[in-house]
Amino acid sequence: MTRRQYRIPERPRRAPRGPRLPATVWGKVLGASGAVVVLLILWAIIASLSAKTDTTATAPAAEGLTPSASYKSGDCFSNFDASAQANRVVPCTQAHSAQLVATAMYGAGGSYPGKDALEQRASDLCRQTQLTLPQDTSTLRQRNAFPSQSSWSAGDRRVDCFVESTKGNTLTASLLP
């Protein structure tokens, strides 16, 4: 007897695995859409982590305080702080430490005139203002406020002249006639 040899058929080899999405137009659209969604999510995460909040510029003034941009000539201030973004305006017959005695505005156009020119304008403004001063002026001082280069770029064109008491809330009358 002859031996028959049986041949075991070989298994067909699998084709190499292709891309997960079919190479059709819809597959490409879905792939591009997915990439856009991932990029938007990354952008949102990065933007939220790097966002800086400026609470001094956007926060409303504390109750009873008037923002410095709203000061008017003749306003009197209790516990005046020249570097504060806002101060408490009080009637000039009430004890106060400072009064805004004069303001001047530069025109909307033009370039920043420089710190020295603005300081000189504020000094001239104070010197030209008629005041009713108490007999003892040893505790009073002139304080000028004017725009910085950055606030000028933001539209601030106001120059102010304050008279301030070095002894705190000792003034009880307006210094303006």
Coordinates of N, CA and C in Angstrom, one line a residue:
M1 N 0.8 -1.2 0.0 CA 0.0 0.0 0.0 C 0.9 1.3 0.0
T2 N 0.4 2.0 -0.8 CA 1.1 3.3 -0.8 C 0.5 4.3 0.1
R3 N 1.3 4.9 0.6 CA 0.8 5.9 1.5 C 0.5 7.2 0.7
R4 N -0.7 7.6 1.0 CA -1.1 8.8 0.4 C -0.7 9.9 1.3
Q5 N -0.2 10.8 0.7 CA 0.1 12.0 1.5 C -1.0 13.0 1.4
Y6 N -1.5 13.3 2.5 CA -2.5 14.4 2.5 C -1.8 15.7 2.8
R7 N -2.2 16.5 2.0 CA -1.7 17.9 2.2 C -2.7 18.7 3.0
I8 N -2.2 19.3 4.1 CA -3.0 20.1 4.9 C -3.0 21.5 4.2
P9 N -4.1 22.0 3.9 CA -4.1 23.3 3.2 C -3.6 24.4 4.2
E10 N -2.9 25.3 3.7 CA -2.4 26.4 4.5 C -3.5 27.4 4.8
R11 N -3.4 27.9 5.9 CA -4.4 29.0 6.2 C -4.0 30.2 5.4
P12 N -5.1 30.8 5.0 CA -4.8 32.1 4.2 C -4.2 33.1 5.2
R13 N -3.3 33.8 4.8 CA -2.7 34.9 5.6 C -3.6 36.1 5.7
R14 N -3.6 36.7 6.8 CA -4.4 37.9 6.9 C -3.7 39.0 6.3
A15 N -4.5 39.9 5.7 CA -3.9 41.1 5.1 C -3.5 42.0 6.3
P16 N -2.4 42.8 6.0 CA -2.0 43.7 7.1 C -3.1 44.7 7.4
R17 N -3.2 45.0 8.7 CA -4.2 45.9 9.2 C -4.0 47.3 8.6
G18 N -5.1 47.9 8.1 CA -5.0 49.2 7.5 C -5.5 50.2 8.6
P19 N -5.7 51.5 8.1 CA -6.1 52.5 9.1 C -7.5 52.2 9.7
R20 N -7.7 52.7 10.9 CA -8.9 52.3 11.6 C -10.1 52.9 10.9
L21 N -10.0 54.1 10.3 CA -11.1 54.7 9.6 C -10.9 54.3 8.1
P22 N -12.0 54.0 7.5 CA -11.9 53.6 6.1 C -11.4 54.8 5.3
A23 N -10.7 54.5 4.2 CA -10.1 55.6 3.4 C -11.1 56.2 2.5
T24 N -12.3 56.3 2.9 CA -13.4 56.9 2.1 C -13.4 58.4 2.4
V25 N -14.2 59.1 1.7 CA -14.3 60.5 1.9 C -14.9 60.7 3.3
W26 N -15.9 60.0 3.7 CA -16.5 60.1 5.0 C -15.5 59.8 6.1
G27 N -14.7 58.8 5.9 CA -13.6 58.5 6.9 C -12.7 59.6 7.1
K28 N -12.3 60.3 6.0 CA -11.4 61.4 6.1 C -12.0 62.6 6.8
V29 N -13.3 62.8 6.5 CA -14.1 63.9 7.2 C -14.1 63.7 8.7
L30 N -14.5 62.4 9.1 CA -14.5 62.1 10.5 C -13.2 62.3 11.1
G31 N -12.1 61.9 10.5 CA -10.8 62.0 11.1 C -10.4 63.5 11.2
A32 N -10.7 64.3 10.2 CA -10.4 65.8 10.3 C -11.2 66.4 11.4
S33 N -12.5 66.0 11.5 CA -13.4 66.6 12.5 C -12.9 66.3 13.9
G34 N -12.4 65.0 14.1 CA -11.9 64.6 15.4 C -10.7 65.4 15.8
A35 N -9.8 65.7 14.8 CA -8.6 66.4 15.1 C -8.9 67.9 15.5
V36 N -9.9 68.4 14.8 CA -10.3 69.8 15.1 C -10.9 69.9 16.5
V37 N -11.7 68.9 16.9 CA -12.3 68.8 18.3 C -11.2 68.7 19.3
V38 N -10.2 67.9 19.1 CA -9.1 67.8 20.0 C -8.3 69.1 20.1
L39 N -8.1 69.7 19.0 CA -7.3 71.0 19.1 C -8.2 72.1 19.8
L40 N -9.5 72.1 19.6 CA -10.3 73.1 20.3 C -10.3 72.8 21.8
I41 N -10.3 71.6 22.2 CA -10.3 71.3 23.7 C -8.9 71.7 24.3
L42 N -7.9 71.4 23.5 CA -6.5 71.8 24.0 C -6.4 73.3 24.1
W43 N -7.0 74.0 23.1 CA -6.9 75.5 23.2 C -7.7 76.0 24.4
A44 N -8.9 75.4 24.6 CA -9.7 75.9 25.8 C -9.0 75.6 27.1
I45 N -8.3 74.5 27.2 CA -7.6 74.2 28.5 C -6.5 75.2 28.7
I46 N -5.7 75.4 27.6 CA -4.6 76.3 27.7 C -5.0 77.7 28.0
A47 N -6.1 78.2 27.3 CA -6.6 79.5 27.5 C -7.1 79.7 29.0
S48 N -7.8 78.7 29.5 CA -8.3 78.9 30.9 C -7.2 78.9 31.9
L49 N -6.1 78.1 31.6 CA -5.0 78.1 32.6 C -4.1 79.3 32.5
S50 N -4.1 80.0 31.3 CA -3.2 81.1 31.2 C -4.0 82.4 31.4
A51 N -5.3 82.4 31.5 CA -6.0 83.6 31.6 C -5.7 84.3 33.0
K52 N -5.5 85.6 32.9 CA -5.2 86.4 34.0 C -6.4 87.3 34.3
T53 N -6.8 87.4 35.5 CA -7.9 88.2 35.9 C -7.4 89.5 36.6
D54 N -7.8 90.6 36.1 CA -7.4 91.9 36.7 C -8.6 92.4 37.5
T55 N -8.6 92.1 38.8 CA -9.7 92.4 39.6 C -9.8 93.9 39.9
T56 N -8.7 94.6 39.9 CA -8.7 96.0 40.2 C -9.4 96.8 39.1
A57 N -9.3 96.4 37.9 CA -9.8 97.1 36.8 C -11.3 96.8 36.6
T58 N -11.7 95.6 36.8 CA -13.1 95.2 36.5 C -14.0 95.1 37.7
A59 N -13.4 95.1 38.9 CA -14.2 95.0 40.1 C -14.9 96.4 40.4
P60 N -16.1 96.4 40.8 CA -16.7 97.7 41.1 C -16.1 98.2 42.4
A61 N -16.1 99.5 42.6 CA -15.5 100.1 43.8 C -16.3 99.6 45.0
A62 N -15.6 99.5 46.1 CA -16.2 99.0 47.3 C -17.3 100.0 47.7
E63 N -18.3 99.5 48.4 CA -19.4 100.3 48.8 C -19.0 101.7 49.4
G64 N -19.5 102.7 48.9 CA -19.2 104.0 49.5 C -18.0 104.7 48.9
L65 N -17.2 104.0 48.1 CA -16.0 104.5 47.5 C -16.3 105.0 46.0
T66 N -15.7 106.1 45.7 CA -15.8 106.6 44.3 C -14.6 106.4 43.5
P67 N -14.7 105.8 42.3 CA -13.5 105.5 41.5 C -12.8 106.8 41.1
S68 N -11.5 106.8 41.0 CA -10.8 108.0 40.7 C -11.2 108.7 39.4
A69 N -11.6 107.9 38.4 CA -12.0 108.5 37.2 C -13.3 109.4 37.3
S70 N -14.0 109.2 38.4 CA -15.3 109.9 38.7 C -15.1 111.1 39.6
Y71 N -13.9 111.4 40.1 CA -13.7 112.5 41.0 C -14.1 113.8 40.2
K72 N -14.7 114.8 41.0 CA -15.0 116.1 40.4 C -14.3 117.2 41.2
S73 N -14.0 118.2 40.5 CA -13.4 119.4 41.2 C -14.3 119.8 42.3
G74 N -13.7 120.0 43.5 CA -14.5 120.4 44.7 C -14.8 119.2 45.6
D75 N -14.6 117.9 45.2 CA -14.8 116.8 46.0 C -13.9 116.8 47.2
C76 N -14.4 116.4 48.4 CA -13.6 116.2 49.6 C -13.5 114.7 49.9
F77 N -12.4 114.3 50.5 CA -12.2 112.8 50.7 C -11.8 112.6 52.1
S78 N -12.4 111.6 52.7 CA -12.1 111.1 54.0 C -11.0 110.0 53.9
N79 N -10.0 110.1 54.7 CA -8.9 109.1 54.7 C -8.3 109.0 53.3
F80 N -8.0 110.1 52.7 CA -7.5 110.1 51.3 C -6.3 109.3 51.1
D81 N -6.2 108.4 50.1 CA -5.1 107.6 49.7 C -4.8 107.9 48.2
A82 N -3.8 108.7 47.9 CA -3.5 109.1 46.6 C -3.3 108.0 45.6
S83 N -2.8 106.9 46.1 CA -2.4 105.7 45.2 C -3.6 104.8 45.0
A84 N -4.7 105.0 45.7 CA -5.9 104.1 45.6 C -6.6 104.3 44.3
Q85 N -7.3 103.3 43.9 CA -8.1 103.4 42.7 C -9.5 104.1 43.0
A86 N -9.8 104.1 44.3 CA -11.1 104.8 44.7 C -10.9 105.3 46.1
N87 N -11.6 106.4 46.4 CA -11.6 106.9 47.8 C -13.0 107.3 48.2
R88 N -13.2 107.6 49.5 CA -14.6 107.9 50.0 C -14.8 109.4 49.9
V89 N -15.8 109.8 49.1 CA -16.1 111.2 49.0 C -17.1 111.6 50.1
V90 N -16.8 112.7 50.8 CA -17.7 113.1 51.9 C -18.1 114.6 51.7
P91 N -19.1 115.1 52.3 CA -19.4 116.5 52.2 C -18.2 117.3 52.9
C92 N -17.9 118.4 52.3 CA -16.7 119.2 52.7 C -16.9 119.7 54.2
T93 N -18.1 119.7 54.7 CA -18.4 120.2 56.0 C -18.1 119.1 57.0
Q94 N -17.9 117.9 56.6 CA -17.5 116.7 57.4 C -16.0 116.6 57.4
A95 N -15.4 116.1 58.5 CA -14.0 116.0 58.6 C -13.4 115.2 57.4
H96 N -12.4 115.8 56.8 CA -11.8 115.1 55.6 C -10.3 115.4 55.5
S97 N -9.6 114.7 54.7 CA -8.1 114.8 54.7 C -7.6 115.4 53.4
A98 N -8.5 115.5 52.4 CA -8.0 116.1 51.1 C -9.2 116.6 50.3
Q99 N -8.9 117.5 49.4 CA -9.9 118.0 48.5 C -9.3 118.2 47.1
L100 N -10.1 117.8 46.1 CA -9.7 118.0 44.7 C -10.1 119.4 44.4
V101 N -9.1 120.3 44.2 CA -9.4 121.7 44.0 C -9.4 122.2 42.5
A102 N -8.8 121.4 41.6 CA -8.8 121.8 40.2 C -8.5 120.6 39.3
T103 N -9.1 120.6 38.1 CA -8.8 119.5 37.1 C -8.6 120.2 35.8
A104 N -7.8 119.6 34.9 CA -7.7 120.1 33.5 C -7.6 118.8 32.7
M105 N -8.1 119.0 31.4 CA -8.1 117.9 30.5 C -7.3 118.2 29.3
Y106 N -6.5 117.3 28.8 CA -5.8 117.4 27.5 C -6.7 116.9 26.5
G107 N -6.5 117.4 25.2 CA -7.4 116.9 24.1 C -7.2 115.5 23.8
A108 N -8.2 114.9 23.1 CA -8.2 113.4 22.9 C -7.0 113.0 22.0
G109 N -6.6 113.8 21.1 CA -5.5 113.4 20.2 C -4.1 113.7 20.8
G110 N -3.1 113.5 20.1 CA -1.8 113.8 20.5 C -1.0 112.7 21.2
S111 N 0.3 112.9 21.2 CA 1.1 111.8 21.9 C 1.4 112.2 23.3
Y112 N 1.9 111.3 24.1 CA 2.2 111.4 25.5 C 3.2 112.6 25.6
P113 N 2.8 113.6 26.4 CA 3.7 114.8 26.5 C 5.0 114.5 27.4
G114 N 4.9 113.5 28.2 CA 6.0 113.2 29.1 C 5.7 113.5 30.5
K115 N 6.3 112.8 31.4 CA 6.1 113.0 32.9 C 6.4 114.5 33.3
D116 N 7.5 115.0 32.9 CA 7.9 116.4 33.3 C 6.9 117.4 32.9
A117 N 6.4 117.3 31.6 CA 5.4 118.3 31.1 C 4.1 118.2 31.8
L118 N 3.7 116.9 32.1 CA 2.4 116.7 32.9 C 2.5 117.2 34.3
E119 N 3.7 117.0 34.9 CA 3.9 117.4 36.3 C 3.9 119.0 36.3
Q120 N 4.5 119.6 35.3 CA 4.5 121.1 35.3 C 3.1 121.6 35.1
R121 N 2.3 121.0 34.2 CA 0.9 121.4 34.0 C 0.1 121.3 35.3
A122 N 0.3 120.2 36.0 CA -0.4 120.1 37.3 C 0.0 121.1 38.3
S123 N 1.3 121.4 38.4 CA 1.8 122.5 39.3 C 1.2 123.8 38.9
D124 N 1.2 124.1 37.6 CA 0.7 125.4 37.2 C -0.8 125.5 37.5
L125 N -1.5 124.4 37.3 CA -3.0 124.3 37.6 C -3.2 124.7 39.1
C126 N -2.4 124.1 40.0 CA -2.6 124.3 41.4 C -2.2 125.8 41.8
R127 N -1.2 126.3 41.2 CA -0.8 127.7 41.4 C -1.8 128.7 41.0
Q128 N -2.5 128.4 39.9 CA -3.5 129.3 39.4 C -4.9 129.2 40.1
T129 N -5.1 128.2 40.9 CA -6.4 128.0 41.5 C -6.5 128.9 42.8
Q130 N -7.6 129.6 42.8 CA -7.9 130.5 44.0 C -8.4 129.6 45.1
L131 N -7.8 129.7 46.3 CA -8.2 128.9 47.4 C -8.5 129.8 48.6
T132 N -9.3 129.2 49.5 CA -9.5 129.9 50.8 C -8.8 129.0 51.8
L133 N -7.6 129.4 52.2 CA -6.8 128.5 53.1 C -7.0 128.9 54.6
P134 N -6.8 128.0 55.5 CA -6.9 128.3 56.9 C -5.6 129.1 57.3
Q135 N -5.6 129.7 58.4 CA -4.4 130.5 58.8 C -3.2 129.7 58.9
D136 N -3.3 128.5 59.5 CA -2.1 127.6 59.6 C -2.1 126.6 58.5
T137 N -1.2 126.8 57.5 CA -1.1 125.9 56.4 C 0.0 125.0 56.5
S138 N 0.6 124.9 57.7 CA 1.8 124.0 57.8 C 1.5 122.5 57.6
T139 N 0.3 122.2 57.8 CA -0.1 120.7 57.6 C -0.7 120.4 56.3
L140 N -0.7 121.4 55.4 CA -1.3 121.2 54.1 C -0.2 121.0 53.1
R141 N -0.5 120.2 52.1 CA 0.5 120.0 51.0 C -0.3 119.8 49.7
Q142 N 0.4 120.2 48.6 CA -0.2 120.0 47.3 C 0.1 118.6 46.8
R143 N -0.8 118.0 46.2 CA -0.6 116.7 45.6 C -1.1 116.7 44.2
N144 N -0.3 116.4 43.2 CA -0.7 116.4 41.8 C -1.0 114.9 41.3
A145 N -1.9 114.8 40.4 CA -2.2 113.5 39.8 C -2.3 113.7 38.3
F146 N -1.6 112.9 37.5 CA -1.6 113.0 36.1 C -1.4 111.6 35.4
P147 N -1.7 111.5 34.2 CA -1.6 110.2 33.5 C -0.2 109.6 33.4
S148 N 0.0 108.3 33.5 CA 1.2 107.7 33.1 C 1.2 107.4 31.6
Q149 N 2.3 107.0 31.1 CA 2.3 106.7 29.6 C 1.3 105.6 29.3
S150 N 1.2 104.6 30.1 CA 0.2 103.5 29.8 C -1.2 104.0 30.0
S151 N -1.5 104.8 31.0 CA -2.9 105.3 31.1 C -3.2 106.3 30.1
W152 N -2.3 107.1 29.6 CA -2.5 108.0 28.5 C -2.9 107.2 27.2
S153 N -2.2 106.1 27.0 CA -2.5 105.3 25.8 C -3.9 104.7 25.9
A154 N -4.4 104.5 27.2 CA -5.7 104.0 27.4 C -6.8 105.1 27.4
G155 N -6.4 106.4 27.1 CA -7.4 107.5 27.0 C -7.4 108.4 28.2
D156 N -6.6 108.2 29.2 CA -6.6 109.1 30.4 C -5.9 110.4 30.0
R157 N -6.6 111.6 30.0 CA -6.0 112.9 29.7 C -6.2 113.9 30.8
R158 N -6.5 113.4 32.0 CA -6.8 114.3 33.1 C -5.7 114.6 34.0
V159 N -5.5 115.9 34.4 CA -4.5 116.3 35.4 C -5.3 116.9 36.5
D160 N -4.9 116.5 37.8 CA -5.7 116.9 39.0 C -4.7 117.6 40.0
C161 N -5.3 118.5 40.7 CA -4.6 119.2 41.8 C -5.4 119.0 43.1
F162 N -4.7 118.3 44.1 CA -5.3 118.1 45.4 C -4.6 118.9 46.4
V163 N -5.3 119.2 47.5 CA -4.7 119.8 48.7 C -5.0 118.8 49.7
E164 N -3.9 118.3 50.4 CA -4.1 117.2 51.4 C -3.5 117.7 52.7
S165 N -4.2 117.2 53.8 CA -3.7 117.5 55.2 C -2.8 116.3 55.5
T166 N -1.6 116.7 56.1 CA -0.7 115.7 56.5 C -1.1 115.1 57.9
K167 N -2.1 115.7 58.5 CA -2.5 115.2 59.9 C -3.8 114.4 59.8
G168 N -4.2 113.9 58.6 CA -5.4 113.1 58.5 C -6.7 114.0 58.3
N169 N -7.8 113.5 58.8 CA -9.1 114.2 58.6 C -9.3 115.4 59.6
T170 N -8.5 116.4 59.3 CA -8.6 117.6 60.1 C -9.2 118.8 59.4
L171 N -9.5 118.7 58.1 CA -10.2 119.7 57.4 C -11.7 119.6 57.6
T172 N -12.4 120.8 57.8 CA -13.8 120.7 58.0 C -14.6 121.7 57.1
A173 N -13.9 122.3 56.1 CA -14.5 123.2 55.2 C -13.9 123.1 53.8
S174 N -14.6 123.6 52.8 CA -14.1 123.5 51.5 C -13.0 124.6 51.4
L175 N -11.9 124.2 50.6 CA -10.8 125.2 50.4 C -11.1 126.1 49.2
L176 N -12.2 125.8 48.4 CA -12.6 126.6 47.3 C -13.5 127.7 47.7
P177 N -13.3 128.9 47.2 CA -14.2 130.0 47.6 C -15.7 129.8 47.1

